[in-house]
PDB file of C-alpha atoms in Angstrom:
ATOM      1  CA  MET A   1      31.793   0.371  30.801  1.00 70.00           C
ATOM      2  CA  LYS A   2      30.560   3.372  32.747  1.00 73.00           C
ATOM      3  CA  LYS A   3      31.860   5.630  29.990  1.00 77.00           C
ATOM      4  CA  VAL A   4      29.949   3.673  27.360  1.00 77.00           C
ATOM      5  CA  LEU A   5      26.736   3.673  29.384  1.00 77.00           C
ATOM      6  CA  SER A   6      26.878   7.427  29.879  1.00 78.00           C
ATOM      7  CA  ASN A   7      28.026   8.197  26.325  1.00 81.00           C
ATOM      8  CA  LYS A   8      25.539  10.655  24.804  1.00 84.00           C
ATOM      9  CA  TYR A   9      25.295   8.776  21.500  1.00 89.00           C
ATOM     10  CA  PHE A  10      24.667   5.495  23.297  1.00 90.00           C
ATOM     11  CA  LEU A  11      21.977   7.183  25.382  1.00 90.00           C
ATOM     12  CA  LEU A  12      20.401   8.755  22.301  1.00 91.00           C
ATOM     13  CA  GLY A  13      20.467   5.433  20.433  1.00 93.00           C
ATOM     14  CA  THR A  14      18.867   3.495  23.267  1.00 93.00           C
ATOM     15  CA  ARG A  15      16.258   6.222  23.793  1.00 93.00           C
ATOM     16  CA  VAL A  16      15.273   6.062  20.106  1.00 94.00           C
ATOM     17  CA  LEU A  17      15.235   2.254  20.218  1.00 93.00           C
ATOM     18  CA  ILE A  18      13.050   2.062  23.327  1.00 94.00           C
ATOM     19  CA  GLY A  19      10.743   4.840  22.168  1.00 94.00           C
ATOM     20  CA  LEU A  20      10.219   3.109  18.801  1.00 94.00           C
ATOM     21  CA  VAL A  21       9.699  -0.304  20.413  1.00 93.00           C
ATOM     22  CA  PHE A  22       6.819   1.031  22.507  1.00 94.00           C
ATOM     23  CA  ILE A  23       5.360   3.234  19.768  1.00 95.00           C
ATOM     24  CA  ILE A  24       5.328   0.351  17.258  1.00 93.00           C
ATOM     25  CA  SER A  25       4.050  -2.136  19.817  1.00 91.00           C
ATOM     26  CA  GLY A  26       1.281   0.297  20.813  1.00 93.00           C
ATOM     27  CA  ILE A  27       0.254   1.061  17.219  1.00 93.00           C
ATOM     28  CA  ILE A  28       0.075  -2.644  16.288  1.00 91.00           C
ATOM     29  CA  LYS A  29      -2.166  -3.384  19.266  1.00 91.00           C
ATOM     30  CA  ILE A  30      -4.323  -0.290  18.726  1.00 92.00           C
ATOM     31  CA  SER A  31      -4.853  -1.149  15.067  1.00 89.00           C
ATOM     32  CA  ASN A  32      -5.852  -4.736  15.767  1.00 85.00           C
ATOM     33  CA  PRO A  33      -7.558  -4.943  19.166  1.00 87.00           C
ATOM     34  CA  HIS A  34      -9.202  -8.300  18.350  1.00 81.00           C
ATOM     35  CA  ASP A  35      -5.812 -10.052  18.114  1.00 80.00           C
ATOM     36  CA  PHE A  36      -4.704  -8.414  21.364  1.00 85.00           C
ATOM     37  CA  VAL A  37      -7.909  -9.582  23.092  1.00 84.00           C
ATOM     38  CA  ASP A  38      -7.040 -13.155  22.036  1.00 77.00           C
ATOM     39  CA  ALA A  39      -3.466 -12.749  23.295  1.00 81.00           C
ATOM     40  CA  VAL A  40      -4.503 -11.307  26.679  1.00 85.00           C
ATOM     41  CA  THR A  41      -7.192 -13.976  27.090  1.00 79.00           C
ATOM     42  CA  ASN A  42      -4.615 -16.697  26.456  1.00 76.00           C
ATOM     43  CA  PHE A  43      -2.630 -15.538  29.497  1.00 80.00           C
ATOM     44  CA  LYS A  44      -5.669 -16.343  31.666  1.00 77.00           C
ATOM     45  CA  MET A  45      -4.578 -13.808  34.275  1.00 83.00           C
ATOM     46  CA  LEU A  46      -7.346 -11.219  34.088  1.00 85.00           C
ATOM     47  CA  PRO A  47     -11.040 -11.751  34.806  1.00 83.00           C
ATOM     48  CA  PRO A  48     -12.731 -12.067  31.379  1.00 78.00           C
ATOM     49  CA  GLU A  49     -14.876  -8.979  32.053  1.00 80.00           C
ATOM     50  CA  THR A  50     -11.790  -6.767  32.323  1.00 87.00           C
ATOM     51  CA  VAL A  51      -9.869  -8.023  29.281  1.00 87.00           C
ATOM     52  CA  ASN A  52     -11.442  -5.601  26.800  1.00 88.00           C
ATOM     53  CA  LEU A  53     -10.835  -2.550  29.006  1.00 91.00           C
ATOM     54  CA  PHE A  54      -7.200  -3.623  29.397  1.00 93.00           C
ATOM     55  CA  VAL A  55      -6.912  -4.009  25.615  1.00 92.00           C
ATOM     56  CA  ILE A  56      -8.444  -0.586  24.987  1.00 93.00           C
ATOM     57  CA  ILE A  57      -6.240   1.257  27.491  1.00 95.00           C
ATOM     58  CA  ILE A  58      -2.799  -0.384  27.743  1.00 94.00           C
ATOM     59  CA  PRO A  59      -1.678   0.123  24.105  1.00 95.00           C
ATOM     60  CA  TRP A  60      -2.405   3.844  24.405  1.00 96.00           C
ATOM     61  CA  ILE A  61      -0.292   4.070  27.571  1.00 96.00           C
ATOM     62  CA  GLU A  62       2.501   2.269  25.689  1.00 95.00           C
ATOM     63  CA  PHE A  63       2.131   4.545  22.679  1.00 95.00           C
ATOM     64  CA  SER A  64       1.947   7.880  24.474  1.00 95.00           C
ATOM     65  CA  SER A  65       4.678   7.026  26.984  1.00 95.00           C
ATOM     66  CA  GLY A  66       6.907   5.735  24.169  1.00 95.00           C
ATOM     67  CA  LEU A  67       6.347   8.904  22.156  1.00 95.00           C
ATOM     68  CA  LEU A  68       7.083  11.243  25.077  1.00 95.00           C
ATOM     69  CA  PHE A  69      10.104   9.158  26.069  1.00 94.00           C
ATOM     70  CA  LEU A  70      11.475   9.264  22.511  1.00 93.00           C
ATOM     71  CA  PHE A  71      11.382  13.058  22.515  1.00 93.00           C
ATOM     72  CA  ASN A  72      12.726  13.265  26.076  1.00 89.00           C
ATOM     73  CA  ILE A  73       9.575  14.921  27.375  1.00 90.00           C
ATOM     74  CA  TYR A  74       8.864  14.085  31.014  1.00 90.00           C
ATOM     75  CA  SER A  75      11.211  11.165  30.532  1.00 89.00           C
ATOM     76  CA  LYS A  76      11.512  10.443  34.276  1.00 91.00           C
ATOM     77  CA  GLU A  77       7.762   9.929  34.454  1.00 92.00           C
ATOM     78  CA  THR A  78       7.374   8.124  31.123  1.00 94.00           C
ATOM     79  CA  GLY A  79      10.448   6.000  31.851  1.00 93.00           C
ATOM     80  CA  THR A  80       8.879   4.964  35.159  1.00 94.00           C
ATOM     81  CA  ILE A  81       5.625   4.075  33.390  1.00 95.00           C
ATOM     82  CA  LEU A  82       7.506   2.047  30.772  1.00 95.00           C
ATOM     83  CA  ILE A  83       9.453   0.178  33.474  1.00 95.00           C
ATOM     84  CA  GLY A  84       6.134  -0.523  35.232  1.00 95.00           C
ATOM     85  CA  LEU A  85       4.648  -1.892  32.002  1.00 94.00           C
ATOM     86  CA  LEU A  86       7.705  -4.063  31.364  1.00 94.00           C
ATOM     87  CA  ILE A  87       7.584  -5.470  34.908  1.00 94.00           C
ATOM     88  CA  MET A  88       3.868  -6.233  34.464  1.00 93.00           C
ATOM     89  CA  PHE A  89       4.464  -7.925  31.068  1.00 90.00           C
ATOM     90  CA  SER A  90       7.421  -9.901  32.482  1.00 91.00           C
ATOM     91  CA  ILE A  91       5.343 -11.207  35.398  1.00 91.00           C
ATOM     92  CA  ALA A  92       2.594 -12.277  32.969  1.00 89.00           C
ATOM     93  CA  VAL A  93       5.096 -14.038  30.699  1.00 87.00           C
ATOM     94  CA  ALA A  94       6.825 -15.704  33.667  1.00 88.00           C
ATOM     95  CA  VAL A  95       3.528 -17.001  35.075  1.00 87.00           C
ATOM     96  CA  ALA A  96       2.457 -18.333  31.657  1.00 83.00           C
ATOM     97  CA  PHE A  97       5.891 -19.922  31.217  1.00 81.00           C
ATOM     98  CA  LEU A  98       5.704 -21.593  34.652  1.00 82.00           C
ATOM     99  CA  ARG A  99       2.234 -22.903  33.840  1.00 76.00           C
ATOM    100  CA  SER A 100       3.787 -24.402  30.661  1.00 69.00           C
ATOM    101  CA  ILE A 101       1.344 -22.471  28.497  1.00 66.00           C
ATOM    102  CA  THR A 102       2.781 -22.073  25.014  1.00 60.00           C
ATOM    103  CA  PHE A 103       1.530 -19.429  22.618  1.00 63.00           C
ATOM    104  CA  THR A 104       2.752 -16.242  21.045  1.00 66.00           C
ATOM    105  CA  CYS A 105       2.758 -13.435  23.586  1.00 68.00           C
ATOM    106  CA  GLY A 106       0.980 -10.860  21.427  1.00 69.00           C
ATOM    107  CA  CYS A 107       3.647  -8.305  22.399  1.00 72.00           C
ATOM    108  CA  PHE A 108       3.776  -7.071  18.808  1.00 71.00           C
ATOM    109  CA  GLY A 109       0.485  -8.522  17.616  1.00 64.00           C
ATOM    110  CA  ASP A 110       0.684 -11.129  14.875  1.00 61.00           C
ATOM    111  CA  ILE A 111       3.154  -9.070  12.843  1.00 63.00           C
ATOM    112  CA  PHE A 112       6.208 -10.210  14.844  1.00 66.00           C
ATOM    113  CA  PRO A 113       5.015 -13.319  16.683  1.00 65.00           C
ATOM    114  CA  GLN A 114       7.176 -14.073  19.725  1.00 69.00           C
ATOM    115  CA  GLU A 115       6.855 -17.230  21.784  1.00 70.00           C
ATOM    116  CA  ILE A 116       6.339 -17.077  25.543  1.00 73.00           C
ATOM    117  CA  GLY A 117       9.610 -17.991  27.232  1.00 75.00           C
ATOM    118  CA  LEU A 118      12.724 -17.030  29.091  1.00 82.00           C
ATOM    119  CA  LEU A 119      14.040 -15.121  26.083  1.00 85.00           C
ATOM    120  CA  LYS A 120      11.083 -12.731  26.290  1.00 85.00           C
ATOM    121  CA  ILE A 121      11.742 -12.134  30.002  1.00 88.00           C
ATOM    122  CA  VAL A 122      15.443 -11.511  29.334  1.00 91.00           C
ATOM    123  CA  GLU A 123      14.502  -9.045  26.564  1.00 90.00           C
ATOM    124  CA  ASN A 124      12.236  -7.174  28.988  1.00 90.00           C
ATOM    125  CA  LEU A 125      14.935  -7.103  31.675  1.00 93.00           C
ATOM    126  CA  ILE A 126      17.422  -5.652  29.166  1.00 94.00           C
ATOM    127  CA  LEU A 127      14.891  -2.952  28.226  1.00 93.00           C
ATOM    128  CA  ILE A 128      14.323  -2.162  31.908  1.00 94.00           C
ATOM    129  CA  GLY A 129      18.105  -1.838  32.387  1.00 94.00           C
ATOM    130  CA  LEU A 130      18.445   0.442  29.363  1.00 93.00           C
ATOM    131  CA  ILE A 131      15.576   2.693  30.510  1.00 94.00           C
ATOM    132  CA  ALA A 132      17.035   2.876  34.034  1.00 93.00           C
ATOM    133  CA  ASN A 133      20.431   3.798  32.539  1.00 92.00           C
ATOM    134  CA  ILE A 134      18.834   6.600  30.508  1.00 91.00           C
ATOM    135  CA  LEU A 135      16.998   7.927  33.572  1.00 90.00           C
ATOM    136  CA  ILE A 136      20.206   7.932  35.637  1.00 88.00           C
ATOM    137  CA  ASN A 137      22.478   9.471  32.997  1.00 85.00           C
ATOM    138  CA  THR A 138      20.251  11.944  31.143  1.00 78.00           C
ATOM    139  CA  PRO A 139      19.296  15.348  32.475  1.00 69.00           C
ATOM    140  CA  GLN A 140      15.597  16.124  32.225  1.00 59.00           C
ATOM    141  CA  ASN A 141      14.402  17.799  29.061  1.00 55.00           C
ATOM    142  CA  THR A 142      14.084  21.532  28.901  1.00 48.00           C
ATOM    143  CA  LEU A 143      10.312  21.430  28.353  1.00 48.00           C
ATOM    144  CA  GLU A 144       9.527  20.244  31.861  1.00 51.00           C
ATOM    145  CA  ASN A 145      11.994  22.595  33.535  1.00 48.00           C
ATOM    146  CA  LYS A 146      10.563  25.691  31.971  1.00 43.00           C
TER     147      LYS A 146
ATOM    148  CA  MET B   1       4.682  16.681  40.969  1.00 84.00           C
ATOM    149  CA  PHE B   2       6.348  13.479  39.735  1.00 85.00           C
ATOM    150  CA  TYR B   3       3.376  11.253  40.638  1.00 90.00           C
ATOM    151  CA  LEU B   4       0.876  13.839  39.431  1.00 92.00           C
ATOM    152  CA  ARG B   5       2.545  13.873  36.011  1.00 92.00           C
ATOM    153  CA  ILE B   6       2.472  10.068  35.866  1.00 93.00           C
ATOM    154  CA  LEU B   7      -1.207  10.150  36.752  1.00 94.00           C
ATOM    155  CA  ILE B   8      -1.922  12.781  34.090  1.00 94.00           C
ATOM    156  CA  ILE B   9      -0.057  10.829  31.387  1.00 94.00           C
ATOM    157  CA  ILE B  10      -1.995   7.666  32.272  1.00 94.00           C
ATOM    158  CA  LEU B  11      -5.353   9.454  32.443  1.00 95.00           C
ATOM    159  CA  VAL B  12      -4.791  11.165  29.091  1.00 95.00           C
ATOM    160  CA  SER B  13      -3.823   7.789  27.567  1.00 94.00           C
ATOM    161  CA  VAL B  14      -6.956   6.182  29.037  1.00 94.00           C
ATOM    162  CA  ALA B  15      -9.090   8.980  27.600  1.00 95.00           C
ATOM    163  CA  MET B  16      -7.442   8.615  24.175  1.00 94.00           C
ATOM    164  CA  GLY B  17      -8.004   4.847  24.277  1.00 94.00           C
ATOM    165  CA  ILE B  18     -11.689   5.238  25.119  1.00 93.00           C
ATOM    166  CA  ILE B  19     -12.293   7.970  22.538  1.00 94.00           C
ATOM    167  CA  TYR B  20     -10.441   6.031  19.836  1.00 93.00           C
ATOM    168  CA  ASN B  21     -12.430   2.897  20.619  1.00 90.00           C
ATOM    169  CA  LEU B  22     -15.679   4.851  20.351  1.00 90.00           C
ATOM    170  CA  ILE B  23     -14.878   6.242  16.900  1.00 90.00           C
ATOM    171  CA  SER B  24     -12.800   3.406  15.450  1.00 85.00           C
ATOM    172  CA  LEU B  25     -14.266   1.087  12.815  1.00 80.00           C
ATOM    173  CA  ASN B  26     -12.265  -1.700  14.425  1.00 78.00           C
ATOM    174  CA  SER B  27     -13.608  -1.114  17.930  1.00 81.00           C
ATOM    175  CA  ILE B  28     -14.351  -3.747  20.546  1.00 83.00           C
ATOM    176  CA  PRO B  29     -17.080  -3.686  23.219  1.00 83.00           C
ATOM    177  CA  PHE B  30     -15.886  -2.249  26.545  1.00 84.00           C
ATOM    178  CA  PHE B  31     -17.142  -5.377  28.270  1.00 80.00           C
ATOM    179  CA  PRO B  32     -17.129  -8.647  26.304  1.00 71.00           C
ATOM    180  CA  ASP B  33     -20.415 -10.473  25.877  1.00 66.00           C
ATOM    181  CA  GLU B  34     -20.816 -14.023  27.096  1.00 65.00           C
ATOM    182  CA  SER B  35     -20.622 -15.453  23.587  1.00 64.00           C
ATOM    183  CA  ALA B  36     -17.216 -13.854  22.891  1.00 65.00           C
ATOM    184  CA  GLN B  37     -15.881 -15.165  26.200  1.00 65.00           C
ATOM    185  CA  LEU B  38     -17.080 -18.665  25.471  1.00 69.00           C
ATOM    186  CA  ALA B  39     -15.725 -18.560  21.913  1.00 69.00           C
ATOM    187  CA  ASN B  40     -12.305 -17.635  23.287  1.00 67.00           C
ATOM    188  CA  GLU B  41     -12.482 -20.358  25.904  1.00 68.00           C
ATOM    189  CA  ILE B  42     -13.321 -23.037  23.333  1.00 68.00           C
ATOM    190  CA  LYS B  43     -10.617 -21.797  20.976  1.00 65.00           C
ATOM    191  CA  HIS B  44      -8.071 -21.920  23.785  1.00 64.00           C
ATOM    192  CA  LYS B  45      -9.074 -25.481  24.676  1.00 61.00           C
ATOM    193  CA  ALA B  46      -8.967 -26.539  21.028  1.00 60.00           C
ATOM    194  CA  GLU B  47      -5.495 -25.081  20.547  1.00 59.00           C
ATOM    195  CA  ASN B  48      -4.188 -27.169  23.414  1.00 57.00           C
ATOM    196  CA  LEU B  49      -5.516 -30.448  22.026  1.00 53.00           C
ATOM    197  CA  PRO B  50      -2.869 -33.048  21.188  1.00 50.00           C
ATOM    198  CA  ASP B  51      -1.930 -33.310  17.498  1.00 48.00           C
ATOM    199  CA  SER B  52      -3.784 -36.591  17.088  1.00 46.00           C
ATOM    200  CA  VAL B  53      -7.159 -34.988  17.739  1.00 43.00           C
ATOM    201  CA  ARG B  54      -6.505 -31.521  16.406  1.00 44.00           C
ATOM    202  CA  TRP B  55      -8.249 -31.456  13.051  1.00 44.00           C
ATOM    203  CA  LYS B  56      -6.908 -28.340  11.543  1.00 44.00           C
ATOM    204  CA  TYR B  57      -4.283 -26.084  12.996  1.00 42.00           C
ATOM    205  CA  ASP B  58      -2.581 -23.224  11.311  1.00 46.00           C
ATOM    206  CA  PRO B  59      -1.241 -20.663  13.806  1.00 43.00           C
ATOM    207  CA  THR B  60      -0.890 -17.964  11.150  1.00 45.00           C
ATOM    208  CA  ALA B  61      -4.419 -18.134   9.741  1.00 50.00           C
ATOM    209  CA  LEU B  62      -7.990 -17.898  10.897  1.00 63.00           C
ATOM    210  CA  LYS B  63      -9.161 -21.355  11.774  1.00 74.00           C
ATOM    211  CA  TRP B  64     -12.235 -23.236  12.827  1.00 81.00           C
ATOM    212  CA  TYR B  65     -12.492 -25.243  16.005  1.00 81.00           C
ATOM    213  CA  PRO B  66     -14.114 -28.512  17.039  1.00 84.00           C
ATOM    214  CA  ILE B  67     -16.922 -28.223  19.577  1.00 84.00           C
ATOM    215  CA  ARG B  68     -18.444 -30.968  21.725  1.00 84.00           C
ATOM    216  CA  ALA B  69     -22.142 -31.804  22.145  1.00 86.00           C
ATOM    217  CA  ASP B  70     -22.390 -30.194  25.593  1.00 84.00           C
ATOM    218  CA  GLN B  71     -20.698 -27.012  24.346  1.00 84.00           C
ATOM    219  CA  ALA B  72     -22.921 -26.945  21.259  1.00 88.00           C
ATOM    220  CA  TYR B  73     -26.008 -27.346  23.422  1.00 88.00           C
ATOM    221  CA  PHE B  74     -24.797 -24.632  25.804  1.00 85.00           C
ATOM    222  CA  VAL B  75     -24.450 -22.063  23.011  1.00 86.00           C
ATOM    223  CA  PHE B  76     -27.747 -23.263  21.499  1.00 89.00           C
ATOM    224  CA  ASP B  77     -29.580 -22.900  24.812  1.00 86.00           C
ATOM    225  CA  LYS B  78     -28.147 -19.416  25.424  1.00 81.00           C
ATOM    226  CA  LYS B  79     -28.915 -18.419  21.814  1.00 83.00           C
ATOM    227  CA  MET B  80     -25.272 -17.391  21.402  1.00 83.00           C
ATOM    228  CA  ALA B  81     -24.615 -19.077  18.072  1.00 88.00           C
ATOM    229  CA  LYS B  82     -26.112 -19.563  14.650  1.00 91.00           C
ATOM    230  CA  PHE B  83     -26.270 -23.204  13.565  1.00 94.00           C
ATOM    231  CA  ILE B  84     -25.597 -24.109   9.949  1.00 94.00           C
ATOM    232  CA  ASP B  85     -26.715 -27.380   8.422  1.00 94.00           C
ATOM    233  CA  PRO B  86     -24.815 -28.229   5.198  1.00 92.00           C
ATOM    234  CA  ARG B  87     -26.922 -31.301   4.273  1.00 92.00           C
ATOM    235  CA  ASP B  88     -29.256 -31.187   1.269  1.00 91.00           C
ATOM    236  CA  GLU B  89     -32.725 -29.647   1.479  1.00 91.00           C
ATOM    237  CA  TRP B  90     -34.477 -33.012   1.704  1.00 91.00           C
ATOM    238  CA  ASP B  91     -32.511 -34.147   4.760  1.00 91.00           C
ATOM    239  CA  PHE B  92     -32.830 -30.715   6.319  1.00 93.00           C
ATOM    240  CA  LYS B  93     -36.628 -30.649   5.920  1.00 93.00           C
ATOM    241  CA  GLU B  94     -36.818 -34.088   7.442  1.00 93.00           C
ATOM    242  CA  ILE B  95     -34.905 -33.186  10.619  1.00 94.00           C
ATOM    243  CA  HIS B  96     -32.538 -30.464  11.802  1.00 95.00           C
ATOM    244  CA  ILE B  97     -31.410 -28.650  14.936  1.00 95.00           C
ATOM    245  CA  LYS B  98     -34.075 -26.161  15.969  1.00 93.00           C
ATOM    246  CA  GLY B  99     -33.483 -22.780  14.328  1.00 92.00           C
ATOM    247  CA  ALA B 100     -30.641 -23.998  12.101  1.00 93.00           C
ATOM    248  CA  ILE B 101     -30.017 -22.403   8.714  1.00 92.00           C
ATOM    249  CA  ASN B 102     -29.762 -24.748   5.735  1.00 91.00           C
ATOM    250  CA  ILE B 103     -26.778 -23.995   3.515  1.00 89.00           C
ATOM    251  CA  PRO B 104     -26.328 -27.127   1.370  1.00 88.00           C
ATOM    252  CA  ALA B 105     -22.636 -27.787   0.747  1.00 85.00           C
ATOM    253  CA  TYR B 106     -23.159 -28.461  -2.970  1.00 84.00           C
ATOM    254  CA  LYS B 107     -24.835 -25.066  -3.406  1.00 82.00           C
ATOM    255  CA  PHE B 108     -22.388 -23.061  -1.304  1.00 82.00           C
ATOM    256  CA  SER B 109     -21.218 -19.827  -2.860  1.00 78.00           C
ATOM    257  CA  ARG B 110     -20.107 -16.553  -1.358  1.00 71.00           C
ATOM    258  CA  SER B 111     -23.140 -14.780  -2.820  1.00 67.00           C
ATOM    259  CA  MET B 112     -25.725 -17.044  -1.168  1.00 74.00           C
ATOM    260  CA  ALA B 113     -28.578 -15.056   0.372  1.00 78.00           C
ATOM    261  CA  ASP B 114     -28.425 -17.135   3.563  1.00 80.00           C
ATOM    262  CA  LEU B 115     -24.824 -16.070   4.129  1.00 82.00           C
ATOM    263  CA  LYS B 116     -25.993 -12.477   4.373  1.00 79.00           C
ATOM    264  CA  LYS B 117     -27.809 -13.422   7.573  1.00 79.00           C
ATOM    265  CA  LEU B 118     -24.420 -13.990   9.184  1.00 84.00           C
ATOM    266  CA  ASN B 119     -22.036 -11.350  10.477  1.00 83.00           C
ATOM    267  CA  LYS B 120     -18.305 -11.950  10.346  1.00 81.00           C
ATOM    268  CA  ASP B 121     -18.147 -11.839  14.157  1.00 79.00           C
ATOM    269  CA  ASP B 122     -21.084 -14.180  14.768  1.00 83.00           C
ATOM    270  CA  MET B 123     -20.459 -17.439  16.550  1.00 87.00           C
ATOM    271  CA  ILE B 124     -21.263 -20.045  13.905  1.00 91.00           C
ATOM    272  CA  VAL B 125     -21.680 -23.740  14.639  1.00 93.00           C
ATOM    273  CA  VAL B 126     -21.653 -26.034  11.620  1.00 94.00           C
ATOM    274  CA  TYR B 127     -22.935 -29.567  11.973  1.00 94.00           C
ATOM    275  CA  CYS B 128     -23.589 -32.406   9.572  1.00 92.00           C
ATOM    276  CA  GLU B 129     -24.973 -35.948   9.759  1.00 89.00           C
ATOM    277  CA  ASP B 130     -22.282 -37.438  11.970  1.00 87.00           C
ATOM    278  CA  GLU B 131     -18.527 -37.421  12.480  1.00 81.00           C
ATOM    279  CA  TYR B 132     -17.903 -39.139   9.116  1.00 83.00           C
ATOM    280  CA  CYS B 133     -19.627 -36.432   7.103  1.00 84.00           C
ATOM    281  CA  ASP B 134     -17.112 -34.185   5.293  1.00 84.00           C
ATOM    282  CA  ASN B 135     -19.577 -31.457   4.295  1.00 87.00           C
ATOM    283  CA  GLY B 136     -19.316 -29.853   7.743  1.00 88.00           C
ATOM    284  CA  LYS B 137     -15.566 -29.488   7.438  1.00 87.00           C
ATOM    285  CA  SER B 138     -15.758 -28.123   3.901  1.00 87.00           C
ATOM    286  CA  ILE B 139     -18.344 -25.489   4.940  1.00 90.00           C
ATOM    287  CA  CYS B 140     -16.129 -24.527   7.894  1.00 88.00           C
ATOM    288  CA  ASP B 141     -13.177 -24.106   5.506  1.00 85.00           C
ATOM    289  CA  SER B 142     -15.278 -21.990   3.160  1.00 86.00           C
ATOM    290  CA  LEU B 143     -16.507 -19.765   5.997  1.00 87.00           C
ATOM    291  CA  ILE B 144     -12.932 -19.277   7.190  1.00 83.00           C
ATOM    292  CA  ASP B 145     -11.926 -18.346   3.620  1.00 81.00           C
ATOM    293  CA  LEU B 146     -14.681 -15.733   3.723  1.00 83.00           C
ATOM    294  CA  MET B 147     -13.122 -14.329   6.929  1.00 80.00           C
ATOM    295  CA  TYR B 148     -15.739 -15.463   9.430  1.00 84.00           C
ATOM    296  CA  LYS B 149     -13.946 -15.311  12.756  1.00 80.00           C
ATOM    297  CA  ASN B 150     -15.808 -17.625  15.126  1.00 84.00           C
ATOM    298  CA  VAL B 151     -16.488 -20.833  13.254  1.00 88.00           C
ATOM    299  CA  PHE B 152     -16.996 -24.099  15.126  1.00 89.00           C
ATOM    300  CA  LEU B 153     -17.644 -27.620  13.875  1.00 90.00           C
ATOM    301  CA  TYR B 154     -19.958 -29.769  15.924  1.00 91.00           C
ATOM    302  CA  LYS B 155     -18.524 -33.093  14.923  1.00 87.00           C
ATOM    303  CA  GLY B 156     -21.222 -35.352  16.440  1.00 89.00           C
ATOM    304  CA  GLY B 157     -23.800 -33.825  14.118  1.00 92.00           C
ATOM    305  CA  ILE B 158     -27.535 -34.399  13.957  1.00 93.00           C
ATOM    306  CA  ASP B 159     -27.183 -38.071  14.961  1.00 91.00           C
ATOM    307  CA  GLU B 160     -25.557 -37.275  18.289  1.00 91.00           C
ATOM    308  CA  TRP B 161     -27.900 -34.304  18.870  1.00 92.00           C
ATOM    309  CA  GLN B 162     -30.888 -36.564  18.283  1.00 90.00           C
ATOM    310  CA  PHE B 163     -29.462 -39.247  20.562  1.00 88.00           C
ATOM    311  CA  ALA B 164     -28.989 -36.647  23.320  1.00 88.00           C
ATOM    312  CA  GLN B 165     -32.640 -35.629  22.852  1.00 88.00           C
ATOM    313  CA  TYR B 166     -31.783 -31.984  22.289  1.00 91.00           C
ATOM    314  CA  PRO B 167     -34.368 -29.765  20.488  1.00 92.00           C
ATOM    315  CA  LEU B 168     -35.076 -30.651  16.865  1.00 93.00           C
ATOM    316  CA  GLU B 169     -37.419 -29.545  14.093  1.00 92.00           C
ATOM    317  CA  GLY B 170     -38.620 -31.070  10.838  1.00 91.00           C
ATOM    318  CA  THR B 171     -41.264 -33.285   9.283  1.00 90.00           C
ATOM    319  CA  LYS B 172     -39.895 -36.407  10.946  1.00 87.00           C
ATOM    320  CA  VAL B 173     -40.105 -34.754  14.359  1.00 84.00           C
ATOM    321  CA  LYS B 174     -43.765 -33.798  13.666  1.00 83.00           C
ATOM    322  CA  ARG B 175     -44.572 -37.346  12.502  1.00 85.00           C
ATOM    323  CA  ASP B 176     -42.945 -38.866  15.587  1.00 82.00           C
ATOM    324  CA  ALA B 177     -44.868 -36.495  17.847  1.00 79.00           C
ATOM    325  CA  GLU B 178     -48.145 -37.574  16.266  1.00 76.00           C
TER     326      GLU B 178
END
């Protein structure tokens, strides 16, 4: 198992997967902020006055961190940001799930609607595990060591 | 250095988000206005209605939402919404909600001059005679087809509004006042 997890092709594959997940998720939200406003509002976790700022900023953090992570640039830092985002999203989903609120999470806009639920939390936990594995097993990129 | 880099990445992302929102055609206000907040609140409540009272629900499409008398009056009082009356001109002249726009259902077409007074993001409240009047629903459907985003149907209509003694206009109102 350890061999598989530290295999360079496995690491490359998961890095590409995670990078693309965040880039695509960010682009979808950036291109349709109105849908993301509806999704964030449905969670009922943020004061209404702050929802729009959240919607304007968070997708860009997802996008830029995903892009840098994909190309292994400052991946320790971007990986940490991505884990932070995933923890934040998981808490939001868990709270909505416990409140028995049912709606699509808006994680990928309306293009890939995903229901709030345990499956979404499990997905996020798997992503967190994969990012942590990459951070542990990959040396930092040359760019930041120069 | 680690935390500084994280901070820089986040700050650059924030700056990109703000700049993009300023230049984008699809931008949103940095702070939502009261009308947008209320529209979202009503939509959320309507989506959680049981099936028996949910009039139209299609999770993949734009949809209109039912609105109660107190909510309709709230948005009227705060001047948040535009009210549309789909009854014929005669009924409209006789009595209508103060400031309402008359768009008779039988005349409705996408090129109507009155429609040009409405923006796609405006909060629009459609009302009719009473809950049995179908013209309100058909105008709501037509507005949704034309991609209006915040369409609400005030089911109680002019009858309930009149009963609640909310502000009205029209020849009948003038006659009664005299």
